[in-house]
Amino acid sequence: MTRRRTQDERSAETRRLLLEATIQSLMEVGYANTSTAGIARRAGVSRGAQTHHYPGKMDLIVAATGEMFANFADGLESLAAELREGRLDLDGFFEAAWDNVLKGDWFYSSLEIIVAARGDKELRRQLAPLILDLHEKFEATWSRSFVAAEPGTVSARVAMNLVMNVFRGMAVQAVLRRDERYFREMLDALKAVIAVHVRPAP
Amino acid sequence: MTRRRTQDERSAETRRLLLEATIQSLMEVGYANTSTAGIARRAGVSRGAQTHHYPGKMDLIVAATGEMFANFADGLESLAAELREGRLDLDGFFEAAWDNVLKGDWFYSSLEIIVAARGDKELRRQLAPLILDLHEKFEATWSRSFVAAEPGTVSARVAMNLVMNVFRGMAVQAVLRRDERYFREMLDALKAVIAVHVRPAP
DNA sequence: ATTAACAAACCGTTCGGCCGGTTTTTATGA
DNA sequence: TCATAAAAACCGGCCGAACGGTTTGTTAAT
């Protein structure tokens, strides 16, 4: 018998289960195969409870996206913190960041959502502020953690955004072609190309 | 009254209409909102004719993907040919390639398909050889058209693959954040960073 | 007792696949 | 050359499954 819980505790737990199940479902079967019923089943929550907390599918998606983006920004910031504290060098940072992208749940889940948003104006409207916030957090992390190695050519901020875009592109490619050697080659080249322009902040 | 056509002509025309409609539908409303009935309607073809030529939805998707990849490789190769013939410099090539990615139908259509394939083993299996072929065509174009500027560090082939991955990543980002100034900044930085390593083939 | 949380059945819609029938082209052979 | 059988292209309705949303009822907290 579970002990008595407050309404807030019950709500928070149910919502947490639902958002986790949403992210997991997006990761495992993709947006196209993600249904509200399936999410409720994964979460071990009745469909009624799901509709109570998140009346529409979009509410579920938007809330889960907020969760994912926050986790993503936190993960990257904590990696950058290790860099600033000297417990990670530039190479190590790139490796760890790429590993996070490819192995973590968040990247492909958010990719599914972004692609879905392309065909859904309302979803796009609701996600726009979230992505803007995410980018601001990124840029804050970059400017805290990196400086330009050659002032005047490419700023650390822009260079790191380039790196993130390479990761995004490679991750998309990895869906159909998971070629370990190819990615190794790319990653090493990326490090060589970018290291010229970026240094860890002093 | 249309004149008498051979069976081959009728088939070819119907298939062409269907594949064009498929690509257009993926581009405009995304994979999630693309239905076989919708494709037939766009193509101006009966549902029966559609099932005759492409029995399953996957047959349509796979055939359309083949078409798109071929067009993509051709477009990029013809741009590279302009570069080789001196009618385009490296900057111009980057600009034109990026424009193709962002403005053309093929990129977002193929992104929809790749993401859909992530959650569909059979689709992934059928698309794998197509993407392999596309990459081979890319690499052929790269090695025909570019050489390393600083031998020994980063090969032209790898550098150009990096560029394509940046484009992919930026295009995904553009779905939720179409910030012209940001993309300009990225593109200029990319040109500056890559020009160090790559030159048009002599 | 009132309200929030939870439960489950129900409904209208859409989708992909299927199938029986029709029209157009092609192959055949006298 | 021409009737005709065969094959290919085309048509449109039908079906079961799955989905998202709604609604009505029950349990737990306040």
Short mmCIF file of C-alpha atoms (C1' of nucleotides) in Angstrom, two decimals:
data_model
loop_
_atom_site.label_atom_id
_atom_site.label_comp_id
_atom_site.label_asym_id
_atom_site.label_seq_id
_atom_site.Cartn_x
_atom_site.Cartn_y
_atom_site.Cartn_z
CA MET A 1 0.00 0.00 0.00
CA THR A 2 1.46 3.37 -1.02
CA ARG A 3 1.29 6.04 1.58
CA ARG A 4 -0.90 9.07 1.33
CA ARG A 5 0.39 11.73 -1.06
CA THR A 6 -0.60 15.34 -1.56
CA GLN A 7 -2.32 16.35 -4.81
CA ASP A 8 0.80 18.18 -5.89
CA GLU A 9 2.90 15.08 -5.36
CA ARG A 10 0.47 12.96 -7.33
CA SER A 11 0.34 15.46 -10.17
CA ALA A 12 4.09 15.95 -10.34
CA GLU A 13 4.74 12.21 -10.41
CA THR A 14 2.16 11.52 -13.10
CA ARG A 15 3.39 14.37 -15.25
CA ARG A 16 6.97 13.22 -14.86
CA LEU A 17 6.05 9.69 -15.92
CA LEU A 18 4.16 11.01 -18.93
CA LEU A 19 6.95 13.29 -20.13
CA GLU A 20 9.55 10.58 -19.72
CA ALA A 21 7.36 8.16 -21.64
CA THR A 22 6.87 10.76 -24.38
CA ILE A 23 10.60 11.29 -24.83
CA GLN A 24 11.24 7.56 -24.73
CA SER A 25 8.55 6.90 -27.31
CA LEU A 26 9.85 9.58 -29.65
CA MET A 27 13.32 8.14 -29.30
CA GLU A 28 12.33 4.52 -29.85
CA VAL A 29 9.57 4.60 -32.46
CA GLY A 30 9.57 8.15 -33.80
CA TYR A 31 6.89 10.82 -33.97
CA ALA A 32 4.85 9.00 -36.61
CA ASN A 33 4.43 5.96 -34.36
CA THR A 34 3.96 7.89 -31.15
CA SER A 35 0.35 7.93 -29.97
CA THR A 36 -1.21 9.38 -26.86
CA ALA A 37 -2.47 5.92 -25.93
CA GLY A 38 1.01 4.48 -26.39
CA ILE A 39 2.51 7.17 -24.17
CA ALA A 40 -0.01 6.49 -21.43
CA ARG A 41 0.73 2.77 -21.66
CA ARG A 42 4.48 3.33 -21.43
CA ALA A 43 4.00 5.65 -18.48
CA GLY A 44 1.82 3.12 -16.69
CA VAL A 45 -0.88 5.76 -16.46
CA SER A 46 -4.47 5.57 -17.56
CA ARG A 47 -5.55 7.42 -20.63
CA GLY A 48 -7.90 9.47 -18.53
CA ALA A 49 -5.07 10.68 -16.31
CA GLN A 50 -3.11 11.61 -19.39
CA THR A 51 -5.90 13.69 -20.90
CA HIS A 52 -6.44 15.31 -17.53
CA HIS A 53 -2.89 16.63 -17.29
CA TYR A 54 -2.28 17.11 -21.02
CA PRO A 55 -5.57 17.49 -22.88
CA GLY A 56 -4.09 17.36 -26.37
CA LYS A 57 -1.23 15.56 -27.98
CA MET A 58 0.45 18.87 -28.63
CA ASP A 59 0.47 19.76 -24.95
CA LEU A 60 2.36 16.56 -24.28
CA ILE A 61 4.85 17.22 -27.06
CA VAL A 62 5.51 20.82 -26.11
CA ALA A 63 6.00 20.00 -22.44
CA ALA A 64 8.34 17.13 -23.29
CA THR A 65 10.32 19.38 -25.59
CA GLY A 66 10.83 21.91 -22.83
CA GLU A 67 12.13 19.12 -20.63
CA MET A 68 14.50 17.82 -23.31
CA PHE A 69 15.91 21.21 -24.19
CA ALA A 70 16.59 21.97 -20.55
CA ASN A 71 18.39 18.66 -20.08
CA PHE A 72 20.38 19.22 -23.23
CA ALA A 73 21.53 22.70 -22.23
CA ASP A 74 22.40 21.49 -18.74
CA GLY A 75 24.41 18.55 -20.06
CA LEU A 76 26.41 20.72 -22.40
CA GLU A 77 26.97 23.38 -19.77
CA SER A 78 28.28 20.83 -17.30
CA LEU A 79 30.65 19.50 -19.96
CA ALA A 80 31.82 23.05 -20.59
CA ALA A 81 32.26 23.52 -16.85
CA GLU A 82 34.61 20.53 -16.79
CA LEU A 83 36.53 22.19 -19.59
CA ARG A 84 36.78 25.47 -17.69
CA GLU A 85 37.98 23.68 -14.60
CA GLY A 86 40.68 21.95 -16.59
CA ARG A 87 39.30 18.46 -16.10
CA LEU A 88 38.71 18.17 -19.86
CA ASP A 89 40.72 19.47 -22.81
CA LEU A 90 39.30 20.70 -26.11
CA ASP A 91 39.56 17.28 -27.74
CA GLY A 92 37.88 15.65 -24.80
CA PHE A 93 35.09 18.20 -24.90
CA PHE A 94 34.38 17.53 -28.58
CA GLU A 95 34.41 13.79 -28.03
CA ALA A 96 32.08 13.97 -25.06
CA ALA A 97 29.71 16.39 -26.78
CA TRP A 98 29.46 14.18 -29.86
CA ASP A 99 28.92 11.17 -27.68
CA ASN A 100 26.07 12.96 -25.95
CA VAL A 101 24.45 13.80 -29.27
CA LEU A 102 24.65 10.32 -30.69
CA LYS A 103 23.99 8.27 -27.59
CA GLY A 104 21.64 10.44 -25.56
CA ASP A 105 17.87 10.39 -25.90
CA TRP A 106 17.47 14.07 -26.42
CA PHE A 107 18.89 14.66 -29.87
CA TYR A 108 16.81 12.27 -31.90
CA SER A 109 13.73 13.00 -29.87
CA SER A 110 14.07 16.69 -30.58
CA LEU A 111 14.81 15.96 -34.23
CA GLU A 112 11.53 14.09 -34.49
CA ILE A 113 9.72 17.05 -32.98
CA ILE A 114 11.43 19.65 -35.15
CA VAL A 115 10.61 17.74 -38.29
CA ALA A 116 7.02 17.28 -37.16
CA ALA A 117 6.83 21.01 -36.48
CA ARG A 118 7.76 21.73 -40.08
CA GLY A 119 4.32 20.57 -41.16
CA ASP A 120 2.36 22.00 -38.24
CA LYS A 121 2.11 25.76 -37.90
CA GLU A 122 0.68 25.74 -34.39
CA LEU A 123 3.34 23.37 -33.10
CA ARG A 124 5.99 25.55 -34.69
CA ARG A 125 4.55 28.60 -32.99
CA GLN A 126 4.66 26.93 -29.59
CA LEU A 127 8.17 25.56 -30.01
CA ALA A 128 9.75 28.77 -31.30
CA PRO A 129 10.29 30.37 -27.87
CA LEU A 130 11.76 27.12 -26.53
CA ILE A 131 14.36 26.89 -29.28
CA LEU A 132 15.21 30.55 -28.88
CA ASP A 133 15.81 30.00 -25.18
CA LEU A 134 17.96 26.96 -25.92
CA HIS A 135 20.13 28.91 -28.33
CA GLU A 136 20.60 31.67 -25.81
CA LYS A 137 21.77 29.15 -23.24
CA PHE A 138 24.18 27.70 -25.78
CA GLU A 139 25.64 31.06 -26.62
CA ALA A 140 26.00 31.86 -22.95
CA THR A 141 27.92 28.62 -22.47
CA TRP A 142 30.12 29.31 -25.47
CA SER A 143 31.04 32.81 -24.42
CA ARG A 144 31.72 31.64 -20.86
CA SER A 145 33.91 28.77 -21.97
CA PHE A 146 35.71 29.71 -25.19
CA VAL A 147 37.69 32.56 -26.65
CA ALA A 148 38.84 33.18 -30.21
CA ALA A 149 42.35 31.91 -30.88
CA GLU A 150 42.89 34.34 -33.73
CA PRO A 151 40.98 37.52 -32.95
CA GLY A 152 39.33 39.10 -35.94
CA THR A 153 38.60 36.05 -38.07
CA VAL A 154 36.00 33.76 -36.55
CA SER A 155 34.50 34.35 -33.13
CA ALA A 156 34.38 31.50 -30.62
CA ARG A 157 30.60 31.80 -30.53
CA VAL A 158 30.22 31.33 -34.27
CA ALA A 159 32.82 28.58 -34.39
CA MET A 160 31.05 26.58 -31.69
CA ASN A 161 27.71 27.01 -33.45
CA LEU A 162 29.39 25.57 -36.52
CA VAL A 163 30.49 22.59 -34.47
CA MET A 164 26.98 22.01 -33.19
CA ASN A 165 25.64 22.19 -36.72
CA VAL A 166 28.17 19.60 -37.86
CA PHE A 167 27.00 17.35 -35.04
CA ARG A 168 23.40 17.83 -36.07
CA GLY A 169 24.18 16.99 -39.67
CA MET A 170 26.24 13.94 -38.76
CA ALA A 171 23.56 12.65 -36.44
CA VAL A 172 20.98 12.87 -39.22
CA GLN A 173 23.34 11.04 -41.50
CA ALA A 174 23.90 8.38 -38.87
CA VAL A 175 20.28 7.27 -39.17
CA LEU A 176 20.92 5.57 -42.48
CA ARG A 177 24.66 5.11 -42.35
CA ARG A 178 26.25 4.30 -39.03
CA ASP A 179 29.83 4.12 -40.24
CA GLU A 180 32.13 4.35 -37.25
CA ARG A 181 35.26 4.99 -39.29
CA TYR A 182 33.61 7.76 -41.28
CA PHE A 183 32.49 9.53 -38.12
CA ARG A 184 35.93 9.18 -36.57
CA GLU A 185 37.42 10.79 -39.66
CA MET A 186 34.89 13.62 -39.54
CA LEU A 187 35.37 14.25 -35.84
CA ASP A 188 39.15 14.37 -36.10
CA ALA A 189 38.96 16.74 -39.05
CA LEU A 190 36.47 18.91 -37.22
CA LYS A 191 38.76 19.15 -34.22
CA ALA A 192 41.72 20.07 -36.42
CA VAL A 193 39.76 22.66 -38.36
CA ILE A 194 38.17 24.33 -35.34
CA ALA A 195 41.08 24.17 -32.90
CA VAL A 196 42.73 26.86 -35.00
CA HIS A 197 39.97 29.30 -34.12
CA VAL A 198 38.90 28.39 -30.61
CA ARG A 199 40.58 28.03 -27.24
CA PRO A 200 39.22 27.24 -23.79
CA ALA A 201 38.58 30.46 -21.88
CA PRO A 202 41.48 31.39 -19.58
CA MET B 1 -8.95 13.97 -77.11
CA THR B 2 -5.48 12.72 -76.26
CA ARG B 3 -3.82 10.61 -78.86
CA ARG B 4 -3.12 6.94 -78.44
CA ARG B 5 -0.16 6.18 -76.15
CA THR B 6 1.82 3.00 -75.62
CA GLN B 7 1.58 1.20 -72.30
CA ASP B 8 5.12 2.24 -71.48
CA GLU B 9 4.26 5.87 -72.08
CA ARG B 10 1.18 5.64 -69.92
CA SER B 11 3.08 3.92 -67.11
CA ALA B 12 6.00 6.32 -67.24
CA GLU B 13 3.75 9.36 -67.14
CA THR B 14 1.65 8.06 -64.24
CA ARG B 15 4.69 7.06 -62.26
CA ARG B 16 6.29 10.43 -62.86
CA LEU B 17 3.18 12.23 -61.67
CA LEU B 18 3.02 10.05 -58.56
CA LEU B 19 6.66 10.52 -57.60
CA GLU B 20 6.46 14.28 -58.13
CA ALA B 21 3.33 14.43 -56.01
CA THR B 22 5.04 12.37 -53.30
CA ILE B 23 8.02 14.70 -53.11
CA GLN B 24 5.78 17.75 -53.18
CA SER B 25 3.59 16.37 -50.41
CA LEU B 26 6.58 15.50 -48.22
CA MET B 27 7.92 19.01 -48.77
CA GLU B 28 4.67 20.82 -48.08
CA VAL B 29 2.99 18.88 -45.29
CA GLY B 30 5.63 16.44 -44.05
CA TYR B 31 5.69 12.67 -43.75
CA ALA B 32 3.13 12.55 -40.94
CA ASN B 33 0.53 14.30 -43.08
CA THR B 34 1.37 12.50 -46.30
CA SER B 35 -1.16 9.82 -47.23
CA THR B 36 -1.35 7.59 -50.26
CA ALA B 37 -4.78 9.02 -51.04
CA GLY B 38 -3.41 12.55 -50.79
CA ILE B 39 -0.57 11.70 -53.14
CA ALA B 40 -2.98 10.26 -55.70
CA ARG B 41 -5.14 13.37 -55.45
CA ARG B 42 -2.16 15.69 -55.93
CA ALA B 43 -1.00 13.64 -58.89
CA GLY B 44 -4.44 13.73 -60.49
CA VAL B 45 -4.38 9.93 -60.59
CA SER B 46 -6.93 7.48 -59.26
CA ARG B 47 -6.17 5.55 -56.14
CA GLY B 48 -6.42 2.35 -58.15
CA ALA B 49 -3.74 3.49 -60.56
CA GLN B 50 -1.53 4.39 -57.65
CA THR B 51 -1.85 1.00 -55.98
CA HIS B 52 -1.25 -0.65 -59.33
CA HIS B 53 2.14 1.01 -59.84
CA TYR B 54 3.13 1.26 -56.18
CA PRO B 55 1.25 -1.33 -54.12
CA GLY B 56 2.36 -0.06 -50.74
CA LYS B 57 3.11 3.33 -49.27
CA MET B 58 6.71 2.28 -48.81
CA ASP B 59 7.11 1.54 -52.51
CA LEU B 60 6.12 5.12 -53.23
CA ILE B 61 8.47 6.53 -50.64
CA VAL B 62 11.45 4.46 -51.71
CA ALA B 63 10.97 5.26 -55.39
CA ALA B 64 10.58 8.96 -54.64
CA THR B 65 13.72 8.89 -52.53
CA GLY B 66 15.70 7.40 -55.39
CA GLU B 67 14.46 10.20 -57.61
CA MET B 68 15.35 12.88 -55.08
CA PHE B 69 18.81 11.56 -54.38
CA ALA B 70 19.57 11.39 -58.07
CA ASN B 71 18.43 14.97 -58.59
CA PHE B 72 20.43 16.12 -55.61
CA ALA B 73 23.65 14.47 -56.78
CA ASP B 74 23.13 15.83 -60.29
CA GLY B 75 22.52 19.36 -59.04
CA LEU B 76 25.62 19.34 -56.89
CA GLU B 77 27.74 17.80 -59.62
CA SER B 78 26.65 20.45 -62.11
CA LEU B 79 27.54 23.15 -59.60
CA ALA B 80 30.93 21.53 -59.15
CA ALA B 81 31.32 21.41 -62.91
CA GLU B 82 30.80 25.16 -63.06
CA LEU B 83 33.51 25.47 -60.45
CA ARG B 84 35.91 23.30 -62.44
CA GLU B 85 35.24 25.32 -65.57
CA GLY B 86 36.01 28.52 -63.71
CA ARG B 87 32.53 29.96 -64.03
CA LEU B 88 32.19 29.85 -60.21
CA ASP B 89 34.70 30.49 -57.46
CA LEU B 90 34.81 28.70 -54.11
CA ASP B 91 32.68 31.34 -52.40
CA GLY B 92 30.13 31.19 -55.18
CA PHE B 93 30.01 27.41 -54.94
CA PHE B 94 29.29 27.49 -51.22
CA GLU B 95 26.60 30.11 -51.68
CA ALA B 96 24.90 28.20 -54.48
CA ALA B 97 25.10 24.86 -52.66
CA TRP B 98 23.56 26.34 -49.52
CA ASP B 99 20.87 28.00 -51.57
CA ASN B 100 20.06 24.64 -53.14
CA VAL B 101 19.75 23.01 -49.74
CA LEU B 102 17.51 25.65 -48.25
CA LYS B 103 15.36 26.49 -51.25
CA GLY B 104 15.12 23.23 -53.16
CA ASP B 105 12.47 20.60 -52.56
CA TRP B 106 14.86 17.76 -52.12
CA PHE B 107 16.49 18.47 -48.78
CA TYR B 108 13.47 18.72 -46.53
CA SER B 109 11.71 15.93 -48.39
CA SER B 110 14.65 13.63 -47.79
CA LEU B 111 14.90 14.79 -44.18
CA GLU B 112 11.29 13.74 -43.64
CA ILE B 113 12.06 10.34 -45.08
CA ILE B 114 15.26 9.83 -43.12
CA VAL B 115 13.52 10.68 -39.87
CA ALA B 116 10.64 8.38 -40.74
CA ALA B 117 13.14 5.62 -41.50
CA ARG B 118 14.56 5.92 -38.00
CA GLY B 119 11.43 4.26 -36.63
CA ASP B 120 10.91 1.78 -39.44
CA LYS B 121 13.40 -1.03 -39.86
CA GLU B 122 12.18 -2.17 -43.26
CA LEU B 123 12.23 1.35 -44.68
CA ARG B 124 15.73 1.81 -43.34
CA ARG B 125 16.80 -1.41 -44.99
CA GLN B 126 15.45 -0.31 -48.34
CA LEU B 127 16.93 3.17 -48.15
CA ALA B 128 20.42 2.10 -47.08
CA PRO B 129 21.70 1.26 -50.59
CA LEU B 130 20.30 4.53 -51.93
CA ILE B 131 22.14 6.64 -49.38
CA LEU B 132 25.31 4.68 -49.96
CA ASP B 133 25.08 5.38 -53.66
CA LEU B 134 24.44 9.06 -52.99
CA HIS B 135 27.52 9.33 -50.79
CA GLU B 136 29.64 7.65 -53.40
CA LYS B 137 28.47 10.18 -55.97
CA PHE B 138 29.32 12.98 -53.56
CA GLU B 139 32.79 11.69 -52.95
CA ALA B 140 33.35 11.30 -56.68
CA THR B 141 32.31 14.92 -57.17
CA TRP B 142 34.55 16.08 -54.34
CA SER B 143 37.62 14.26 -55.57
CA ARG B 144 37.00 15.47 -59.11
CA SER B 145 36.57 19.07 -58.07
CA PHE B 146 38.67 19.82 -54.99
CA VAL B 147 42.19 19.32 -53.74
CA ALA B 148 43.69 19.82 -50.29
CA ALA B 149 45.24 23.24 -49.81
CA GLU B 150 47.58 21.99 -47.09
CA PRO B 151 48.50 18.40 -47.86
CA GLY B 152 48.67 16.15 -44.86
CA THR B 153 46.18 17.80 -42.55
CA VAL B 154 42.59 17.54 -43.80
CA SER B 155 41.71 15.97 -47.13
CA ALA B 156 39.42 17.81 -49.53
CA ARG B 157 37.00 14.91 -49.43
CA VAL B 158 36.62 15.03 -45.67
CA ALA B 159 36.49 18.81 -45.61
CA MET B 160 33.66 18.89 -48.13
CA ASN B 161 31.76 16.24 -46.23
CA LEU B 162 32.09 18.50 -43.21
CA VAL B 163 30.60 21.33 -45.23
CA MET B 164 27.64 19.21 -46.27
CA ASN B 165 27.06 18.22 -42.67
CA VAL B 166 27.07 21.85 -41.60
CA PHE B 167 24.46 22.54 -44.27
CA ARG B 168 22.35 19.66 -43.03
CA GLY B 169 22.55 20.89 -39.47
CA MET B 170 21.75 24.48 -40.42
CA ALA B 171 18.77 23.41 -42.51
CA VAL B 172 17.33 21.50 -39.57
CA GLN B 173 17.84 24.52 -37.38
CA ALA B 174 16.13 26.70 -39.99
CA VAL B 175 12.85 24.90 -39.40
CA LEU B 176 12.28 26.65 -36.09
CA ARG B 177 14.61 29.61 -36.46
CA ARG B 178 14.86 31.23 -39.86
CA ASP B 179 17.30 33.95 -38.91
CA GLU B 180 18.87 35.37 -42.05
CA ARG B 181 21.64 37.22 -40.25
CA TYR B 182 22.62 34.14 -38.25
CA PHE B 183 22.89 32.01 -41.37
CA ARG B 184 24.91 34.67 -43.14
CA GLU B 185 27.33 34.72 -40.22
CA MET B 186 27.59 30.93 -40.24
CA LEU B 187 28.11 30.70 -43.97
CA ASP B 188 30.85 33.34 -43.98
CA ALA B 189 32.60 31.65 -41.09
CA LEU B 190 32.32 28.29 -42.81
CA LYS B 191 33.88 29.68 -45.96
CA ALA B 192 36.72 31.22 -44.00
CA VAL B 193 37.37 28.07 -42.00
CA ILE B 194 37.24 25.67 -44.93
CA ALA B 195 39.03 27.79 -47.55
CA VAL B 196 42.22 27.15 -45.59
CA HIS B 197 41.99 23.45 -46.35
CA VAL B 198 40.36 23.20 -49.76
CA ARG B 199 41.02 24.57 -53.23
CA PRO B 200 39.28 24.01 -56.57
CA ALA B 201 41.00 21.27 -58.52
CA PRO B 202 43.53 22.61 -61.04
"C1'" DA C 1 -18.69 18.82 0.36
"C1'" DT C 2 -16.03 20.24 -2.99
"C1'" DT C 3 -12.44 19.80 -6.06
"C1'" DA C 4 -8.66 17.56 -8.29
"C1'" DA C 5 -6.86 13.16 -9.89
"C1'" DC C 6 -7.81 9.11 -12.15
"C1'" DA C 7 -10.32 5.55 -14.95
"C1'" DA C 8 -12.40 3.56 -19.04
"C1'" DA C 9 -15.64 3.35 -22.59
"C1'" DC C 10 -17.10 5.62 -26.75
"C1'" DC C 11 -17.14 8.28 -31.26
"C1'" DG C 12 -16.02 10.30 -35.66
"C1'" DT C 13 -12.26 10.40 -38.76
"C1'" DT C 14 -8.47 8.90 -41.42
"C1'" DC C 15 -5.38 5.72 -43.04
"C1'" DG C 16 -3.36 1.85 -45.81
"C1'" DG C 17 -4.50 -2.25 -48.01
"C1'" DC C 18 -7.62 -4.91 -50.74
"C1'" DC C 19 -10.64 -6.28 -54.43
"C1'" DG C 20 -14.10 -6.69 -58.27
"C1'" DG C 21 -14.95 -4.47 -62.39
"C1'" DT C 22 -13.80 -1.41 -66.67
"C1'" DT C 23 -10.98 0.57 -70.34
"C1'" DT C 24 -6.93 0.69 -73.18
"C1'" DT C 25 -3.15 -1.45 -75.38
"C1'" DT C 26 -0.84 -5.45 -77.22
"C1'" DA C 27 -0.23 -10.08 -78.97
"C1'" DT C 28 -2.09 -13.73 -81.83
"C1'" DG C 29 -3.45 -16.28 -85.78
"C1'" DA C 30 -6.43 -17.09 -89.57
"C1'" DT D 1 -5.76 -6.95 -92.19
"C1'" DC D 2 -8.63 -7.63 -88.76
"C1'" DA D 3 -11.22 -10.04 -85.16
"C1'" DT D 4 -10.27 -11.47 -80.65
"C1'" DA D 5 -7.99 -13.17 -76.65
"C1'" DA D 6 -4.78 -11.73 -73.20
"C1'" DA D 7 -2.51 -8.50 -70.52
"C1'" DA D 8 -1.69 -4.19 -68.57
"C1'" DA D 9 -3.49 0.20 -66.89
"C1'" DC D 10 -6.98 2.26 -64.47
"C1'" DC D 11 -11.11 3.02 -61.44
"C1'" DG D 12 -13.55 3.61 -57.07
"C1'" DG D 13 -15.73 1.53 -53.24
"C1'" DC D 14 -15.05 -1.24 -49.07
"C1'" DC D 15 -12.91 -2.80 -44.65
"C1'" DG D 16 -10.57 -3.28 -40.29
"C1'" DA D 17 -7.32 -0.90 -37.41
"C1'" DA D 18 -5.64 2.96 -35.05
"C1'" DC D 19 -5.80 7.53 -33.73
"C1'" DG D 20 -7.07 11.87 -31.00
"C1'" DG D 21 -10.59 13.80 -28.59
"C1'" DT D 22 -14.74 13.62 -25.68
"C1'" DT D 23 -17.61 12.18 -22.04
"C1'" DT D 24 -19.40 9.99 -18.05
"C1'" DG D 25 -18.31 7.94 -13.84
"C1'" DT D 26 -15.15 6.79 -9.67
"C1'" DT D 27 -11.56 7.56 -6.14
"C1'" DA D 28 -8.58 10.38 -3.33
"C1'" DA D 29 -7.23 14.72 -1.25
"C1'" DT D 30 -8.59 19.11 0.83
#
